[in-house]
Coordinates of C-alpha atoms in Angstrom, one line a residue:
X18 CA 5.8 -1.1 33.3
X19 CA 4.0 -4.7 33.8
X20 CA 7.8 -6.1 32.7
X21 CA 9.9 -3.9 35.3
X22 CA 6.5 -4.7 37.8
X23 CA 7.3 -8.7 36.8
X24 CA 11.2 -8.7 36.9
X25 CA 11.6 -6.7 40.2
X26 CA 8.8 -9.0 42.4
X27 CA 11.0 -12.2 40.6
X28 CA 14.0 -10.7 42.4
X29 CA 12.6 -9.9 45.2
X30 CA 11.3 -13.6 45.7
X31 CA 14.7 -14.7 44.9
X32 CA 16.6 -12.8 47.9
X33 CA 14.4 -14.3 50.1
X34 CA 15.2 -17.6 49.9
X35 CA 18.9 -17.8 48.8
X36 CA 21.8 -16.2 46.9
X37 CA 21.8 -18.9 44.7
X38 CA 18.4 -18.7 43.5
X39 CA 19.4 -15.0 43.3
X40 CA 21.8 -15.6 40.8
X41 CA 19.7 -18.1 38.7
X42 CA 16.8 -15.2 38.6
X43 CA 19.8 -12.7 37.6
X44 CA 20.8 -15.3 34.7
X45 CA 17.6 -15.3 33.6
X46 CA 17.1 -11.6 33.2
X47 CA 20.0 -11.4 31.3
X48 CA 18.7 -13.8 28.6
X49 CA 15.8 -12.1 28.5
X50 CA 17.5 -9.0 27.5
X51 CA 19.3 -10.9 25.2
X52 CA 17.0 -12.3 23.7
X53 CA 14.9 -8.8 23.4
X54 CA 17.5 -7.0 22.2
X55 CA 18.1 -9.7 19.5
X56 CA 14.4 -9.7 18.3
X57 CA 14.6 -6.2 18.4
X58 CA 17.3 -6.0 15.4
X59 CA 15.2 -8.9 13.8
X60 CA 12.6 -6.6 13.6
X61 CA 14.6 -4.1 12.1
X62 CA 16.6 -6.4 9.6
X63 CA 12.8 -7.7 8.7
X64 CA 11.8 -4.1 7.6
X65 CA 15.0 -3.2 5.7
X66 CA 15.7 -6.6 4.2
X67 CA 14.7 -7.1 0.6
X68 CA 14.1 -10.7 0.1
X69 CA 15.1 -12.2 -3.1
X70 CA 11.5 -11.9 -5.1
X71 CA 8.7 -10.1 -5.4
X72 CA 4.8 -11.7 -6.3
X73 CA 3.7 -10.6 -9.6
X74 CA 0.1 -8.6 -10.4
X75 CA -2.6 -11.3 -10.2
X76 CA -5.4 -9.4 -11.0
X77 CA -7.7 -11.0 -13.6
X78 CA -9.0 -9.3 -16.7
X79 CA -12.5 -8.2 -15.4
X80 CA -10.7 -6.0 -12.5
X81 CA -9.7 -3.9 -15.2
X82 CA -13.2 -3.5 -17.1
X83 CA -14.2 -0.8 -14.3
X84 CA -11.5 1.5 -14.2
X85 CA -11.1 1.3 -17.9
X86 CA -15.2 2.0 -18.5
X87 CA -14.5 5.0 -15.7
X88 CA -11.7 6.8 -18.1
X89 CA -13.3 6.4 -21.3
X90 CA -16.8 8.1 -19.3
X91 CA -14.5 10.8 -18.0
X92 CA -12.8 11.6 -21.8
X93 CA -15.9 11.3 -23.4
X94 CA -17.8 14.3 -21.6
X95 CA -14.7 16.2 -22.9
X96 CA -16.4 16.1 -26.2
X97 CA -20.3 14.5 -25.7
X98 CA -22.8 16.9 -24.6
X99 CA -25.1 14.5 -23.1
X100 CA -22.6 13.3 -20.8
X101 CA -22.0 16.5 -19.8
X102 CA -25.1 17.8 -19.2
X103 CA -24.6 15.0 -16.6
X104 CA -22.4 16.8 -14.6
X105 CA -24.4 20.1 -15.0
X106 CA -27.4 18.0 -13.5
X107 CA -25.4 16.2 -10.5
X108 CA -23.8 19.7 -9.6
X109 CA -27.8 21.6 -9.4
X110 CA -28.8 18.6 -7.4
X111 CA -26.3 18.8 -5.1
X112 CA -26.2 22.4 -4.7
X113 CA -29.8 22.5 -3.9
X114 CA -30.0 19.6 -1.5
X115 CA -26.8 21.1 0.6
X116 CA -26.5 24.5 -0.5
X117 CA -23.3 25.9 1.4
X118 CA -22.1 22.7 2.3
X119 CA -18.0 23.0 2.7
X120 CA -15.5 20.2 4.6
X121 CA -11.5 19.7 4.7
X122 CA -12.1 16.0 5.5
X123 CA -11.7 14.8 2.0
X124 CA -8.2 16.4 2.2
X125 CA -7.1 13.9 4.6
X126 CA -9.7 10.6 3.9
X127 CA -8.0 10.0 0.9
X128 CA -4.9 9.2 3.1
X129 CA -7.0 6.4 5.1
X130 CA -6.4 3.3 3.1
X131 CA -2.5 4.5 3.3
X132 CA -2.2 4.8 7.0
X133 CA -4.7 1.7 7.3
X134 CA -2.2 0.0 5.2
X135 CA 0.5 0.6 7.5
X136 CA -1.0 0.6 11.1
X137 CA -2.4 -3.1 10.4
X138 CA 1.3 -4.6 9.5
X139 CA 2.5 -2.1 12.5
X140 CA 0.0 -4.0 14.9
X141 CA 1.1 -7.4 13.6
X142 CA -1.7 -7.7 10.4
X143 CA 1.4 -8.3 7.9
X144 CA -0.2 -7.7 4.4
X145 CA 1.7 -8.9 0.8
X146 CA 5.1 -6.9 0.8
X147 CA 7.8 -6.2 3.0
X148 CA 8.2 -2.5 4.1
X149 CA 10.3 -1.6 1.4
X150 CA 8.7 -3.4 -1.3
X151 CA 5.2 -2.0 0.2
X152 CA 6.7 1.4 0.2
X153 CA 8.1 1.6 -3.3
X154 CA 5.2 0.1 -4.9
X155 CA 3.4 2.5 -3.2
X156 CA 5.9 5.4 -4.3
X157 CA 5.9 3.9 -7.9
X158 CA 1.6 4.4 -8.1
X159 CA 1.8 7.7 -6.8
X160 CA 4.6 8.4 -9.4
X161 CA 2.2 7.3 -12.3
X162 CA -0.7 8.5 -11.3
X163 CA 1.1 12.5 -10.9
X164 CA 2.9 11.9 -14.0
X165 CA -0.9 10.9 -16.2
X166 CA -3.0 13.5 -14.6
X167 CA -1.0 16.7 -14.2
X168 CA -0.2 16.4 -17.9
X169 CA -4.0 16.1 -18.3
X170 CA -5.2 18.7 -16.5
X171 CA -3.1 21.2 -18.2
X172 CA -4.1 19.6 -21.3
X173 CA -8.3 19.2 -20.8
X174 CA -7.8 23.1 -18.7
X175 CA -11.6 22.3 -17.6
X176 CA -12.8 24.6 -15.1
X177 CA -13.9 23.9 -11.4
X178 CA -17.7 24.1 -10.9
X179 CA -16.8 27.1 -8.5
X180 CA -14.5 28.7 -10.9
X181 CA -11.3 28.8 -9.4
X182 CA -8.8 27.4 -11.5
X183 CA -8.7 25.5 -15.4
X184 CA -7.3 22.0 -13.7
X185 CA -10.6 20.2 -13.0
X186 CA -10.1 17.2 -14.7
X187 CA -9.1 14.3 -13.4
X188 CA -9.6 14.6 -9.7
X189 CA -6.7 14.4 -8.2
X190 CA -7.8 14.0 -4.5
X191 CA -10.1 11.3 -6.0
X192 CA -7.5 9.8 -8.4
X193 CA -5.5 9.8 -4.6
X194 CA -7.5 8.3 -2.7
X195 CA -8.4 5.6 -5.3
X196 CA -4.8 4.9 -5.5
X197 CA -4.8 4.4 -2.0
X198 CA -7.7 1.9 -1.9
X199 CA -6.2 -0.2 -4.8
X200 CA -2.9 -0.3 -2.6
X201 CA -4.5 -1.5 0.6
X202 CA -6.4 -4.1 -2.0
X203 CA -3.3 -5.7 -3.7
X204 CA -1.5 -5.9 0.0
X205 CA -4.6 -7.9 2.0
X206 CA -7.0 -8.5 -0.6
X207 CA -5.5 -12.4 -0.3
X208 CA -6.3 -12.0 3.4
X209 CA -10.1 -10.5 2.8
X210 CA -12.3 -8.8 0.4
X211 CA -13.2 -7.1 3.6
X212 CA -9.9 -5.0 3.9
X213 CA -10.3 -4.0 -0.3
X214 CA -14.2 -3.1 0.5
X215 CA -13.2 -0.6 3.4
X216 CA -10.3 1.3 1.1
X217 CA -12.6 1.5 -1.5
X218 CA -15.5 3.4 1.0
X219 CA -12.6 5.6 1.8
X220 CA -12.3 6.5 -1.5
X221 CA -15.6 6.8 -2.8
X222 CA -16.4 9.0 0.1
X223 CA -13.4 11.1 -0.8
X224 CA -14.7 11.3 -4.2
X225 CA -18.1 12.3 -3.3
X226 CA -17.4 15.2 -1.3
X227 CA -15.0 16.9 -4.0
X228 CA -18.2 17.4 -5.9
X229 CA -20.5 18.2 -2.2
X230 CA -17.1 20.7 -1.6
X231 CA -18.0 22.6 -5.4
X232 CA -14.5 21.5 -6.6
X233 CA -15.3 18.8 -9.0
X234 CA -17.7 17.8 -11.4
X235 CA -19.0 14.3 -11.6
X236 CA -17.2 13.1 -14.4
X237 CA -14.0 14.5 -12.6
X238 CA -14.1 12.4 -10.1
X239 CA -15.4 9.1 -12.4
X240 CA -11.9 9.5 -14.1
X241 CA -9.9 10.2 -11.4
X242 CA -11.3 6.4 -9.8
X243 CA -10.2 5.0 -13.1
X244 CA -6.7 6.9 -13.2
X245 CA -6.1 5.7 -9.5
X246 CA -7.1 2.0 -9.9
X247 CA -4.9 1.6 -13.2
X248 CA -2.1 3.5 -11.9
X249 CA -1.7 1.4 -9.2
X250 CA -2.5 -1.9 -10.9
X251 CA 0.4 -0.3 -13.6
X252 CA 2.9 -0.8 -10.4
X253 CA 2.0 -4.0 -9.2
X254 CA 3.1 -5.2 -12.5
X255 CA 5.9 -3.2 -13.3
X256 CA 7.6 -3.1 -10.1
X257 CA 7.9 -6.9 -9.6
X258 CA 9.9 -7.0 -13.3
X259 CA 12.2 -4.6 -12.3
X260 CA 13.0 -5.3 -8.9
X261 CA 13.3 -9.0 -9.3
X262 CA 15.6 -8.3 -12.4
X263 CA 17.7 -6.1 -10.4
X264 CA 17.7 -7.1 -6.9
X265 CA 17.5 -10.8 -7.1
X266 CA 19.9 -12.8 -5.4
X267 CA 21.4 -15.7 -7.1
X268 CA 20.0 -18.3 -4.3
X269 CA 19.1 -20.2 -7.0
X270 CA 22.4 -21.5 -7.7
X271 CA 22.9 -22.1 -3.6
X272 CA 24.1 -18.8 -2.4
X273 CA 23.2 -17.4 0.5
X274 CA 22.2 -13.4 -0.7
X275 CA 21.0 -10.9 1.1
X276 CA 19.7 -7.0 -0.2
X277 CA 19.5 -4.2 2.1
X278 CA 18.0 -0.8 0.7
X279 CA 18.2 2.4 3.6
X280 CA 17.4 5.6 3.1
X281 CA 19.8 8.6 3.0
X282 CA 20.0 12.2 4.3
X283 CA 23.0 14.2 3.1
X284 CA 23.8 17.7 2.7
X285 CA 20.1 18.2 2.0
X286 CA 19.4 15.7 0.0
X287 CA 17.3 12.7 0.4
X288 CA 18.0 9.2 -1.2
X289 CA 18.4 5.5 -1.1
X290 CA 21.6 3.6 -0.6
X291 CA 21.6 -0.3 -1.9
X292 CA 23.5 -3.0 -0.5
X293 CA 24.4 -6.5 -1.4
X294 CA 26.0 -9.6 -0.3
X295 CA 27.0 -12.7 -2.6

């Protein structure tokens, strides 16, 4: 509106002194739709575009002591009382300090760091990864993290504090939204800690109030963290080795290459289509 607002008083002005300086205003407009309309399918080229490389996983060995420590607590109080006991403990103290307490807001805060994710490269915050890459890698942790879990759960067949079902262990809205924090880490932890520290509230709050919600026990939720970090982490570093291997241009040897992945609806069916130039 401030645009239409800016170009019509410009033309305005312009009639009022001369056709001439009519025309030059007219020019101008039309370069300035031009030049719109060409950042316009920059901006989509930009999010469809695979460039020739990804970064690899730079995560140092201590990031991986926590996650790893979270697992091993969660599989031992499969099989060691005293840990268990644990989550007998956490569950009475809970129940007691909040008795009746019941929420639906962990079914959608574990999606926070994901839509964070997102809304900061839409509002011009761009994090690590194109759109594409971003969106795989974030396809690729979810896949690894559904694929480890699941198994488990019908494996383990622990029940929920509040008895209603045998899949208790790992959390999987925990395991989720822990996913989700790592992601938003990995894409703008080189910008700030401070963009890791606020997925990781997300997800600790998520994780909390599937044991407040009587759906988890404590150690659930302890592996689920670990299972989420590491699944994403797992990604990072396979993702890179694969796409680089596959999608990598030869502009090493001087070419000019270009990728170009776009999704697909047919009969149906969803997909991705791949396109390359040499």
């Amino acid at each position: 509106m401030q645009k239409f607002r800016f170009y019509f008083i410009s033309m305005l002005l312009a009639a009022s002194f001369s056709l001439p300086s009519y025309a030059q205003v007219k020019d101008t407009l039309q370069k300035v739709a031009v030049k719109k309309d060409s950042l316009q399918k920059d901006s989509a080229r930009n999010i469809l575009t695979l460039p020739d490389t990804v970064k690899h996983l730079q995560s140092k060995f201590p990031s991986y002591i926590p996650p790893a420590a979270f697992i091993t607590y969660g599989l031992l109080s499969l099989k060691v009382k005293f840990i268990r006991n644990i989550d007998y403990d956490v569950r009475t103290d809970m129940m007691k300090d909040h008795p009746g307490f019941h929420t639906k807001v962990d079914n959608y805060l574990q999606y926070a760091p994901i839509i964070s994710v997102y809304g900061l490269n839409a509002a011009g915050v761009h994090g690590k990864n194109t759109f594409i890459d971003r969106t795989m890698l974030l396809v690729l942790s979810e896949a690894i993290f559904a694929g480890t879990t699941f198994g488990l759960k019908r494996v383990t067949h622990r029940e929920r504090p509040d008895g209603s079902d045998k899949f208790s262990f790992p959390s999987g809205h925990t395991g989720n939204a822990f996913v989700s924090a790592e992601f938003m880490a990995q894409e703008y932890g080189d910008r700030s800690p401070i963009y890791g520290g606020v997925g990781y509230a997300f997800a600790t709050t998520t994780a909390i109030l599937r044991v407040y919600n009587n759906k988890h026990w404590f150690s659930d939720i302890v592996a689920g963290a670990g299972f989420g970090i590491l699944s994403t982490k797992a990604a990072y570093y396979l993702y890179p080795l694969i796409r680089n291997g596959v999608f990598r241009g030869s502009s090493d040897k001087g070419k000019n290459n270009n990728s170009l992945l776009l999704p697909t609806y047919q009969d149906g069916r969803v997909g991705l289509t791949f396109a390359k130039s040499f």
